[in-house]
PDB file of C-alpha atoms in Angstrom:
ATOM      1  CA  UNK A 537       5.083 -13.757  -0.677  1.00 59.00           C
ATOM      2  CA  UNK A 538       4.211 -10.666   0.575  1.00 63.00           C
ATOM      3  CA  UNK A 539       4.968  -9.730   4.522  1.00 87.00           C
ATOM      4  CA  UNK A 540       5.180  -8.096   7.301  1.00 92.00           C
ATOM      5  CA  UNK A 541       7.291  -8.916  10.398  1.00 94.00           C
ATOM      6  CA  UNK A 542       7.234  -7.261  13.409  1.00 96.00           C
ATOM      7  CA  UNK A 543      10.177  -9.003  15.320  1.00 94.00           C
ATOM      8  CA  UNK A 544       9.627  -7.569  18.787  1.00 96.00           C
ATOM      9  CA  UNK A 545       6.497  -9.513  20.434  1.00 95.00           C
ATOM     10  CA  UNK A 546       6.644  -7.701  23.098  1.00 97.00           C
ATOM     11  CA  UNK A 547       8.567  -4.358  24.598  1.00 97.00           C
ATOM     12  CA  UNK A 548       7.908  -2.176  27.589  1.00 97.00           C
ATOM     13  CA  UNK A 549       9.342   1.404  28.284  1.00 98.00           C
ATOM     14  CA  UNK A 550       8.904   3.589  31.255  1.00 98.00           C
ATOM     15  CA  UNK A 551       6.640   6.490  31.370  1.00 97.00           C
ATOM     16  CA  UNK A 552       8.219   9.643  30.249  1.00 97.00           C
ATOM     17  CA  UNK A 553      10.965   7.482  28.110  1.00 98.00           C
ATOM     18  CA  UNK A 554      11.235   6.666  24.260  1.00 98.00           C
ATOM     19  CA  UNK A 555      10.488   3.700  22.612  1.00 98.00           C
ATOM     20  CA  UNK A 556      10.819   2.257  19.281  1.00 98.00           C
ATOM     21  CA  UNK A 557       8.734  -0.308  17.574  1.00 98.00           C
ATOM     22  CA  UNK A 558      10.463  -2.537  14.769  1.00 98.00           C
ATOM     23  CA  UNK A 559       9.108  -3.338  11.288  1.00 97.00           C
ATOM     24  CA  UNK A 560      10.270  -5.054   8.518  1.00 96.00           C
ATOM     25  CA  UNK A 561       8.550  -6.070   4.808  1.00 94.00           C
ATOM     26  CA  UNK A 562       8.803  -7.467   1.972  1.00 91.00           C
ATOM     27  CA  UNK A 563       7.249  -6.067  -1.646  1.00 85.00           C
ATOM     28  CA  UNK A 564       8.304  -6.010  -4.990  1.00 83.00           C
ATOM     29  CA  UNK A 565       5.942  -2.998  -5.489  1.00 82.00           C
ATOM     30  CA  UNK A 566       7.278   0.140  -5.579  1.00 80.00           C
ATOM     31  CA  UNK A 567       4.591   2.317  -5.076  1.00 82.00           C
ATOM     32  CA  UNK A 568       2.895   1.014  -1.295  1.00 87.00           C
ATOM     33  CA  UNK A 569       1.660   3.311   1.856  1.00 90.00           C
ATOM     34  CA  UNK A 570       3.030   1.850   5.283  1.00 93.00           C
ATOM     35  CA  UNK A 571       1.093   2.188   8.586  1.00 95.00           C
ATOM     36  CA  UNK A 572       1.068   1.987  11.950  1.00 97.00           C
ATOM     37  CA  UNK A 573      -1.930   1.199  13.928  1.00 96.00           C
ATOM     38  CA  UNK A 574      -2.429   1.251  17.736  1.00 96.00           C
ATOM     39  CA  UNK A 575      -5.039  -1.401  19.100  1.00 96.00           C
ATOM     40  CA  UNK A 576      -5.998  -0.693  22.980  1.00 95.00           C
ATOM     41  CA  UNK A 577      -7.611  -3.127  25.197  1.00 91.00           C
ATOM     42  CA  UNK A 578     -10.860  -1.857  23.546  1.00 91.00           C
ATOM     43  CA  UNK A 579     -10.221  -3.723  20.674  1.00 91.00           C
ATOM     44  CA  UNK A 580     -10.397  -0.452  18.017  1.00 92.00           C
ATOM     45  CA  UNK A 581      -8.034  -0.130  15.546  1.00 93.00           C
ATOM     46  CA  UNK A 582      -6.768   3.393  15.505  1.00 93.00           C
ATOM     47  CA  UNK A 583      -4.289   4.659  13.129  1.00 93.00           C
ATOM     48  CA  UNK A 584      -1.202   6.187  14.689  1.00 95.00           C
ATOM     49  CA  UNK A 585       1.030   7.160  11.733  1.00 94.00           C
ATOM     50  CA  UNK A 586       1.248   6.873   7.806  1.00 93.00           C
ATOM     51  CA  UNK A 587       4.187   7.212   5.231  1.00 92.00           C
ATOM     52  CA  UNK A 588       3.807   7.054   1.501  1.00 88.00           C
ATOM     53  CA  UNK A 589       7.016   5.083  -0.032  1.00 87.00           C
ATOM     54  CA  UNK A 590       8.119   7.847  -2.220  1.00 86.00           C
ATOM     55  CA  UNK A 591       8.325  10.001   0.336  1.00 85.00           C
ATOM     56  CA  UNK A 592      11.712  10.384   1.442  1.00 83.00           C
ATOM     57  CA  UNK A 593      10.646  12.839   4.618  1.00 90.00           C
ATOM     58  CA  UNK A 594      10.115  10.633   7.684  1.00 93.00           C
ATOM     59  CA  UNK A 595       6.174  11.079   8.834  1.00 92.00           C
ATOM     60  CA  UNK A 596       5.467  12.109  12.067  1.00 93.00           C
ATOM     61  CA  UNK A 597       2.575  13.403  14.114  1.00 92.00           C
ATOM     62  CA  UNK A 598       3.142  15.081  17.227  1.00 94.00           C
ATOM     63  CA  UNK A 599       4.750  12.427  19.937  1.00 97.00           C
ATOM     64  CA  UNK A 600       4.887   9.467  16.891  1.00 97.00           C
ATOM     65  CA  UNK A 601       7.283   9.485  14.342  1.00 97.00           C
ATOM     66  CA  UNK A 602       8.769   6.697  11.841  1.00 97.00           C
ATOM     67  CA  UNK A 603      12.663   5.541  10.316  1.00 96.00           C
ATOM     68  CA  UNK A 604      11.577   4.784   7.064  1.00 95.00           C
ATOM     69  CA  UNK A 605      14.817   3.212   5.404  1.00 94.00           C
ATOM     70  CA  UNK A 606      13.131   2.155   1.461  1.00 92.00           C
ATOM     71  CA  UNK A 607      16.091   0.255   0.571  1.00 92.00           C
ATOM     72  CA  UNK A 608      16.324  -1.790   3.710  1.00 94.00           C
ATOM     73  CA  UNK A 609      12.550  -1.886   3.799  1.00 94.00           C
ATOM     74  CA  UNK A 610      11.990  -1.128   7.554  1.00 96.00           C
ATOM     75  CA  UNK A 611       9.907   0.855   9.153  1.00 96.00           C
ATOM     76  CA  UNK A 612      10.146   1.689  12.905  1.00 97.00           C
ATOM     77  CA  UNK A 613       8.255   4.125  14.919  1.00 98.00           C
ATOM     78  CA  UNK A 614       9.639   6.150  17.854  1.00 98.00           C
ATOM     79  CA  UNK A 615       7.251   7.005  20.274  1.00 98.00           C
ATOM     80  CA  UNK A 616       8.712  10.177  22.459  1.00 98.00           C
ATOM     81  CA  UNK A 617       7.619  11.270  25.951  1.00 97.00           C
ATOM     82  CA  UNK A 618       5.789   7.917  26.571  1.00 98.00           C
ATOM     83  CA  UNK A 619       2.113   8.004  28.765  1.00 97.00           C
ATOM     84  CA  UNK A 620       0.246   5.054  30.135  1.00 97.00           C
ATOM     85  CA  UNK A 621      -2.211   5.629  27.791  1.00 96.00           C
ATOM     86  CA  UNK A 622       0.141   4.308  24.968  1.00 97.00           C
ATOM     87  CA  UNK A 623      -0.082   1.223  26.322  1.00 97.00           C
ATOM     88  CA  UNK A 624      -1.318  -1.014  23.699  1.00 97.00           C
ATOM     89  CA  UNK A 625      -1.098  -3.647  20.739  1.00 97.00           C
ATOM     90  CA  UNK A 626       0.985  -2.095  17.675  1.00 98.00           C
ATOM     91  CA  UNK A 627       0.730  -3.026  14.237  1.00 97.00           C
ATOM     92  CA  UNK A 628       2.377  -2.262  11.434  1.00 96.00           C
ATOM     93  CA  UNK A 629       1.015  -2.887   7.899  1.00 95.00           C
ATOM     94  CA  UNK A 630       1.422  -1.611   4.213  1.00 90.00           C
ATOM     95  CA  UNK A 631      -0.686  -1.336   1.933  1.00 87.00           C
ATOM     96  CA  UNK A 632      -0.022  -1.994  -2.238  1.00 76.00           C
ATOM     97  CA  UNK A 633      -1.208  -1.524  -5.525  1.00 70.00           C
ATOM     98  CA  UNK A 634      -3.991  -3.521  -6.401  1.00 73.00           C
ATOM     99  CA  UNK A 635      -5.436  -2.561  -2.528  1.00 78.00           C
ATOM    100  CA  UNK A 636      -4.417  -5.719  -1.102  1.00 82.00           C
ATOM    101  CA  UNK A 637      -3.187  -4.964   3.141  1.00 86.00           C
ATOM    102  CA  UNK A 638      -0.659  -7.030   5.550  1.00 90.00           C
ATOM    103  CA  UNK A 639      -0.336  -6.866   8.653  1.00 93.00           C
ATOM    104  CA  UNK A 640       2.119  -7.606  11.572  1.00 94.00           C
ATOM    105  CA  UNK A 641       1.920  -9.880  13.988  1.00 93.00           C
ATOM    106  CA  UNK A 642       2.055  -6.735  16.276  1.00 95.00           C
ATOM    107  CA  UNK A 643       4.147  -5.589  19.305  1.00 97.00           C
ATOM    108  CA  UNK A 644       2.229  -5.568  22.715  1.00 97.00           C
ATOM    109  CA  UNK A 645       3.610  -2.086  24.582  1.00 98.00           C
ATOM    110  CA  UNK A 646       3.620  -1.856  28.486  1.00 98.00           C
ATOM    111  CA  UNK A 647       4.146   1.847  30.009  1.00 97.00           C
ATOM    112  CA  UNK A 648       5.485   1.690  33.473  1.00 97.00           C
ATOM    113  CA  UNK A 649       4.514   4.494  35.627  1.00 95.00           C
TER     114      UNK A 649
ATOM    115  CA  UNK B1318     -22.689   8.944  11.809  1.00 67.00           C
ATOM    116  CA  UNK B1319     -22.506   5.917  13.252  1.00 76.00           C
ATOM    117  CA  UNK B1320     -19.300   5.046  10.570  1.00 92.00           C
ATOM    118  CA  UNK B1321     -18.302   1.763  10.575  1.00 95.00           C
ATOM    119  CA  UNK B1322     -20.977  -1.080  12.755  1.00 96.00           C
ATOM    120  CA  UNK B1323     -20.314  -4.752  12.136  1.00 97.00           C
ATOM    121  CA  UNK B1324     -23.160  -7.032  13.197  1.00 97.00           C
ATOM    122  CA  UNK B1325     -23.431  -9.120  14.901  1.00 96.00           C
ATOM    123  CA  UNK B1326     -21.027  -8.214  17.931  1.00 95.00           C
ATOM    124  CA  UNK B1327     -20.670 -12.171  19.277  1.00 96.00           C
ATOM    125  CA  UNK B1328     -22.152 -15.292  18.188  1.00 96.00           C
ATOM    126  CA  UNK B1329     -21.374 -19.085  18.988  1.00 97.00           C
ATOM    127  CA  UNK B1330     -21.994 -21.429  15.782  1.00 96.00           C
ATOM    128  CA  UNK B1331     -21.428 -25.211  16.236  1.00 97.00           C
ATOM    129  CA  UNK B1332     -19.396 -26.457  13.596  1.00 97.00           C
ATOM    130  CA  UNK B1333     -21.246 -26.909   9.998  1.00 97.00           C
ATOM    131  CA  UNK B1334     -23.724 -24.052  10.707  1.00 97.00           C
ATOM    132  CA  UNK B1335     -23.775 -21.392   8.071  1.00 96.00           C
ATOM    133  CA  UNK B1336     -24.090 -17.730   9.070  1.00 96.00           C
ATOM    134  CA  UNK B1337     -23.250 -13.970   7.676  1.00 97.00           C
ATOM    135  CA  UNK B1338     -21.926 -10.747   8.737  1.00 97.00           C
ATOM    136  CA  UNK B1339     -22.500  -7.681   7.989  1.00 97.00           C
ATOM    137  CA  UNK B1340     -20.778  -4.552   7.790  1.00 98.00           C
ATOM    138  CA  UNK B1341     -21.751  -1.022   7.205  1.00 98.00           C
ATOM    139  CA  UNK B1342     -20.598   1.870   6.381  1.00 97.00           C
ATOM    140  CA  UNK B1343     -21.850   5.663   6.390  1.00 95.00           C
ATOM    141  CA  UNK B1344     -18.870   7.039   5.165  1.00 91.00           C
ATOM    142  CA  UNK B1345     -19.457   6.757   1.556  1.00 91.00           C
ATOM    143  CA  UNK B1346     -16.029   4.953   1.016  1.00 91.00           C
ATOM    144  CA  UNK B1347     -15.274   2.680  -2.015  1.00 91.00           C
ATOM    145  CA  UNK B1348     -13.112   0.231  -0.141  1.00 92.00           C
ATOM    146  CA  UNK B1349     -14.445  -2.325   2.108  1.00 94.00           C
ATOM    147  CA  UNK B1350     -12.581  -5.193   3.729  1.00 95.00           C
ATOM    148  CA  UNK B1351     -12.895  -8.032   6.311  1.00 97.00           C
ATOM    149  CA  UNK B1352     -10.111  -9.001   8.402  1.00 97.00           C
ATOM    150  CA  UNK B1353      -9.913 -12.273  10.626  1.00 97.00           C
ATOM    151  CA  UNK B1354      -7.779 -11.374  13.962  1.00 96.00           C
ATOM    152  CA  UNK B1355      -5.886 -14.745  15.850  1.00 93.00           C
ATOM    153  CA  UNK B1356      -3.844 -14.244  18.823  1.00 85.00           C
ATOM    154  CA  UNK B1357       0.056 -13.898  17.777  1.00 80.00           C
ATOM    155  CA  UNK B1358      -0.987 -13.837  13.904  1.00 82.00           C
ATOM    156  CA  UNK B1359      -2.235  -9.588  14.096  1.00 88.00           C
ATOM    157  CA  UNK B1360      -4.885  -9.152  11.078  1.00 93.00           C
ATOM    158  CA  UNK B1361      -4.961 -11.276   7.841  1.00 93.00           C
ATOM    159  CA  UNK B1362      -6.816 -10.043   5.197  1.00 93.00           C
ATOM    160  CA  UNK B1363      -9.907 -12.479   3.539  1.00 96.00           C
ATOM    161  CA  UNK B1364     -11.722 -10.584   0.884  1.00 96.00           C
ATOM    162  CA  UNK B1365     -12.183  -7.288   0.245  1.00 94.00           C
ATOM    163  CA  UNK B1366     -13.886  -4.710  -2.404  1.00 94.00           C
ATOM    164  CA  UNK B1367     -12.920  -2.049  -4.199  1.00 90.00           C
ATOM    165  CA  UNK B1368     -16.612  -0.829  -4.925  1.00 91.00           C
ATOM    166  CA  UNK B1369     -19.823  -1.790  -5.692  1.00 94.00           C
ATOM    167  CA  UNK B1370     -20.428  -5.563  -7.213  1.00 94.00           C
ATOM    168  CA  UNK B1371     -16.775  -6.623  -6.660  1.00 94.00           C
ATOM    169  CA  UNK B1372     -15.124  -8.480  -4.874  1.00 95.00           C
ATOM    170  CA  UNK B1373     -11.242  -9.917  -4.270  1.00 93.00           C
ATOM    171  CA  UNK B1374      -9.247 -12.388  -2.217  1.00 93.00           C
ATOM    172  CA  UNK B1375      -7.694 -11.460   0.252  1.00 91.00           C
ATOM    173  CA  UNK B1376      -4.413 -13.839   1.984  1.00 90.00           C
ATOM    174  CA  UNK B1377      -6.826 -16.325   3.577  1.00 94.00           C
ATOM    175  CA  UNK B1378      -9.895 -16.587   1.895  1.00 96.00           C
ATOM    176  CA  UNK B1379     -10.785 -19.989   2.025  1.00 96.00           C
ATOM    177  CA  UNK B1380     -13.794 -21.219   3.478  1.00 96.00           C
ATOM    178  CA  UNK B1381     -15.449 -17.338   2.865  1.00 97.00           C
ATOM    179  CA  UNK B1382     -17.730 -15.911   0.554  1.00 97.00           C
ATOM    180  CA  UNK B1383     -18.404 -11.949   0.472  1.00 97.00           C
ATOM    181  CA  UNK B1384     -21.540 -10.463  -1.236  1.00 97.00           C
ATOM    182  CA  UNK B1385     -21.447  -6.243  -2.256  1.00 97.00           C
ATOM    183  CA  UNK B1386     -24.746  -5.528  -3.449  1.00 94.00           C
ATOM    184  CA  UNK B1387     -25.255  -2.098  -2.608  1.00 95.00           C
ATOM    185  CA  UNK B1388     -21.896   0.649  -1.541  1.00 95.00           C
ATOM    186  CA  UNK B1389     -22.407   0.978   2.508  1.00 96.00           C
ATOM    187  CA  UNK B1390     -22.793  -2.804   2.745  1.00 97.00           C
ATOM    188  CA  UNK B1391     -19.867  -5.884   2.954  1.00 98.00           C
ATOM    189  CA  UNK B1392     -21.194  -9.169   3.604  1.00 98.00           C
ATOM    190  CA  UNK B1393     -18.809 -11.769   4.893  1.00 98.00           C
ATOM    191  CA  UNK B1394     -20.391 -15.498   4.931  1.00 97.00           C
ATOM    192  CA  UNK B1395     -19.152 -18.994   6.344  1.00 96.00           C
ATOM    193  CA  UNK B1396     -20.728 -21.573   4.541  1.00 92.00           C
ATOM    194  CA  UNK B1397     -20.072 -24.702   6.850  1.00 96.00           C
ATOM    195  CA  UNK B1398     -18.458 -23.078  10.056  1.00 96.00           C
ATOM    196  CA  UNK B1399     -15.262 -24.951  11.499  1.00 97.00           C
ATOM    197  CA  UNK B1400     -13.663 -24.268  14.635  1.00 96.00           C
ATOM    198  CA  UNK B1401     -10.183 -22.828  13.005  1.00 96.00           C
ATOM    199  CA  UNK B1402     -12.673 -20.098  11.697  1.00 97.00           C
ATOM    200  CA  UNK B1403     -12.886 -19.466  16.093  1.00 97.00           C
ATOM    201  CA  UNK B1404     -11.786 -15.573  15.586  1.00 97.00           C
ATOM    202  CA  UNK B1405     -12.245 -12.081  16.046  1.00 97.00           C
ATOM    203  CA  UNK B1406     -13.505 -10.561  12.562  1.00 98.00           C
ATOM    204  CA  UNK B1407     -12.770  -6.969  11.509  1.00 97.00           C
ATOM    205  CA  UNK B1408     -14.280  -4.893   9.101  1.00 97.00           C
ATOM    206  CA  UNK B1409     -12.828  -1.964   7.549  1.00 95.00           C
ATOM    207  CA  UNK B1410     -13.261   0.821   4.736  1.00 93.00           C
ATOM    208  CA  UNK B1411     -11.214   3.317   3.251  1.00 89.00           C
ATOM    209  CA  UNK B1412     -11.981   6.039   0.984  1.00 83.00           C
ATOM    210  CA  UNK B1413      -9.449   5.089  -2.071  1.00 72.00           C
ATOM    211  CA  UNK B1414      -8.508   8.546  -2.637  1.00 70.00           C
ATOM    212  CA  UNK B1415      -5.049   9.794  -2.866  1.00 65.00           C
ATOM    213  CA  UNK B1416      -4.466  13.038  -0.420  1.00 63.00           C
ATOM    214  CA  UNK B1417      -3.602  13.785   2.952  1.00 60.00           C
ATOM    215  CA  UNK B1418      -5.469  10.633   4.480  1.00 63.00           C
ATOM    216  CA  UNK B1419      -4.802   8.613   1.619  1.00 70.00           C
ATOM    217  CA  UNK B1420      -6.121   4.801   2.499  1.00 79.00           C
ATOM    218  CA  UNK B1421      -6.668   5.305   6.404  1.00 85.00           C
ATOM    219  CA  UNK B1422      -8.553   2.133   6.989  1.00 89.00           C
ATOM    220  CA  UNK B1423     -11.678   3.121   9.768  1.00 92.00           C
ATOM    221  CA  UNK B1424     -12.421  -0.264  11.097  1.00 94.00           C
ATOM    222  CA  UNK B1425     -15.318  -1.495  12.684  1.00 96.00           C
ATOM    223  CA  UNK B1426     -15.896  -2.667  16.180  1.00 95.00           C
ATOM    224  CA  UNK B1427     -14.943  -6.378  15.690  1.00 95.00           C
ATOM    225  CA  UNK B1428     -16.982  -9.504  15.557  1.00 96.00           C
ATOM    226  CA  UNK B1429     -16.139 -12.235  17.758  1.00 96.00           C
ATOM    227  CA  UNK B1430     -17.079 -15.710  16.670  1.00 97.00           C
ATOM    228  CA  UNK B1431     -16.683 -19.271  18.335  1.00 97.00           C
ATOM    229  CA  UNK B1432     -17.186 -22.401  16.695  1.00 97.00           C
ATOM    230  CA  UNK B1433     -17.490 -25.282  18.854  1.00 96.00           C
TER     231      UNK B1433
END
């Protein structure tokens, strides 16, 4: 089977402070795009960060980046310089060949001011 | 561009009552999936399509059907509602392309549905 597991239900970091999310998963693909999308209390899904699996280079954009480690299949993301408006439902999710998508369970993120 | 709208936005079924929802898209994307959201479970994936007249299964696709007649359009239909089908349902596209934004899902604004 095909999964995702996001081991950390729940994590809170101070404002200003770094954080990072875990992710595992488990493919037999070898060619698969990982994700991590950010769901506020608004309920829209908005992605935060993508890698492509044969990229070696870590993605990041701006504040967000990911430790992509292929052979261990994780996938964390660090999220630098934290603000309040972080705060939010994380999920992490990959998407394979044929265009089938899993998803975490998700991490819910609290930013203390 | 309105992108992705789901309709309807809420709606309480009792259980056995059929109903269908629709998504649309003005993105001109190939991909179009529905999603089923359940506290502590994140998204599972039901059916989706990879373009016009097809469909697949998704992880939990039982008691679902899915109609793509036309490109902007993803129907997602309960046939005889059931209370563990009490969820939050998410549509989303993607263009399909590889490139820079290479499968970016844009989802819709969710769906939530209560069978009683």
């Amino acid at each position: 089977a095909q999964t995702v597991t996001q081991s950390q239900p729940e994590m809170s970091v101070q404002e200003a402070e770094t954080v990072t999310l875990s992710c595992t998963y488990d493919t037999s693909e070898s060619d698969y795009y990982l994700f991590w999308y950010k769901q506020p209390p608004s309920r829209q899904m908005i992605l935060v960060i993508r890698q492509e699996a044969y990229k070696q280079q870590n993605a990041t954009e701006n504040r967000f980046s990911v430790n992509f480690q292929k052979a261990a299949k994780s996938f964390s993301l660090k999220i630098s310089d934290s603000q309040l408006g972080d705060a939010a439902m994380y999920f992490c999710a990959y998407r394979i060949e044929n265009n089938d998508m899993r998803f975490g369970a998700g991490t819910r993120l609290t930013v203390k001011p | 561009n309105a992108g992705v709208t789901q309709t309807p936005k809420f709606r309480v079924l009792k259980t056995g009552q059929s109903m269908t929802l629709l998504c649309a898209q003005d993105m001109n994307h190939e991909y179009m999936y529905w999603y089923r959201q359940d506290p502590g479970m994140g998204l599972r994936l039901i059916h989706y399509s990879v373009g016009e007249g097809t469909t697949a299964k998704g992880e939990v696709p039982d008691g679902y059907n899915v109609s793509r007649l036309k490109k902007q359009n993803f129907l997602l239909g309960l046939e005889s509602a059931a209370p563990s089908q009490t969820s939050v349902y998410f549509c989303a596209t993607t263009d399909g392309v590889r490139g820079p934004r290479s499968y970016e899902q844009y989802f819709g604004p969710g769906t939530r549905l209560t069978v009683t």
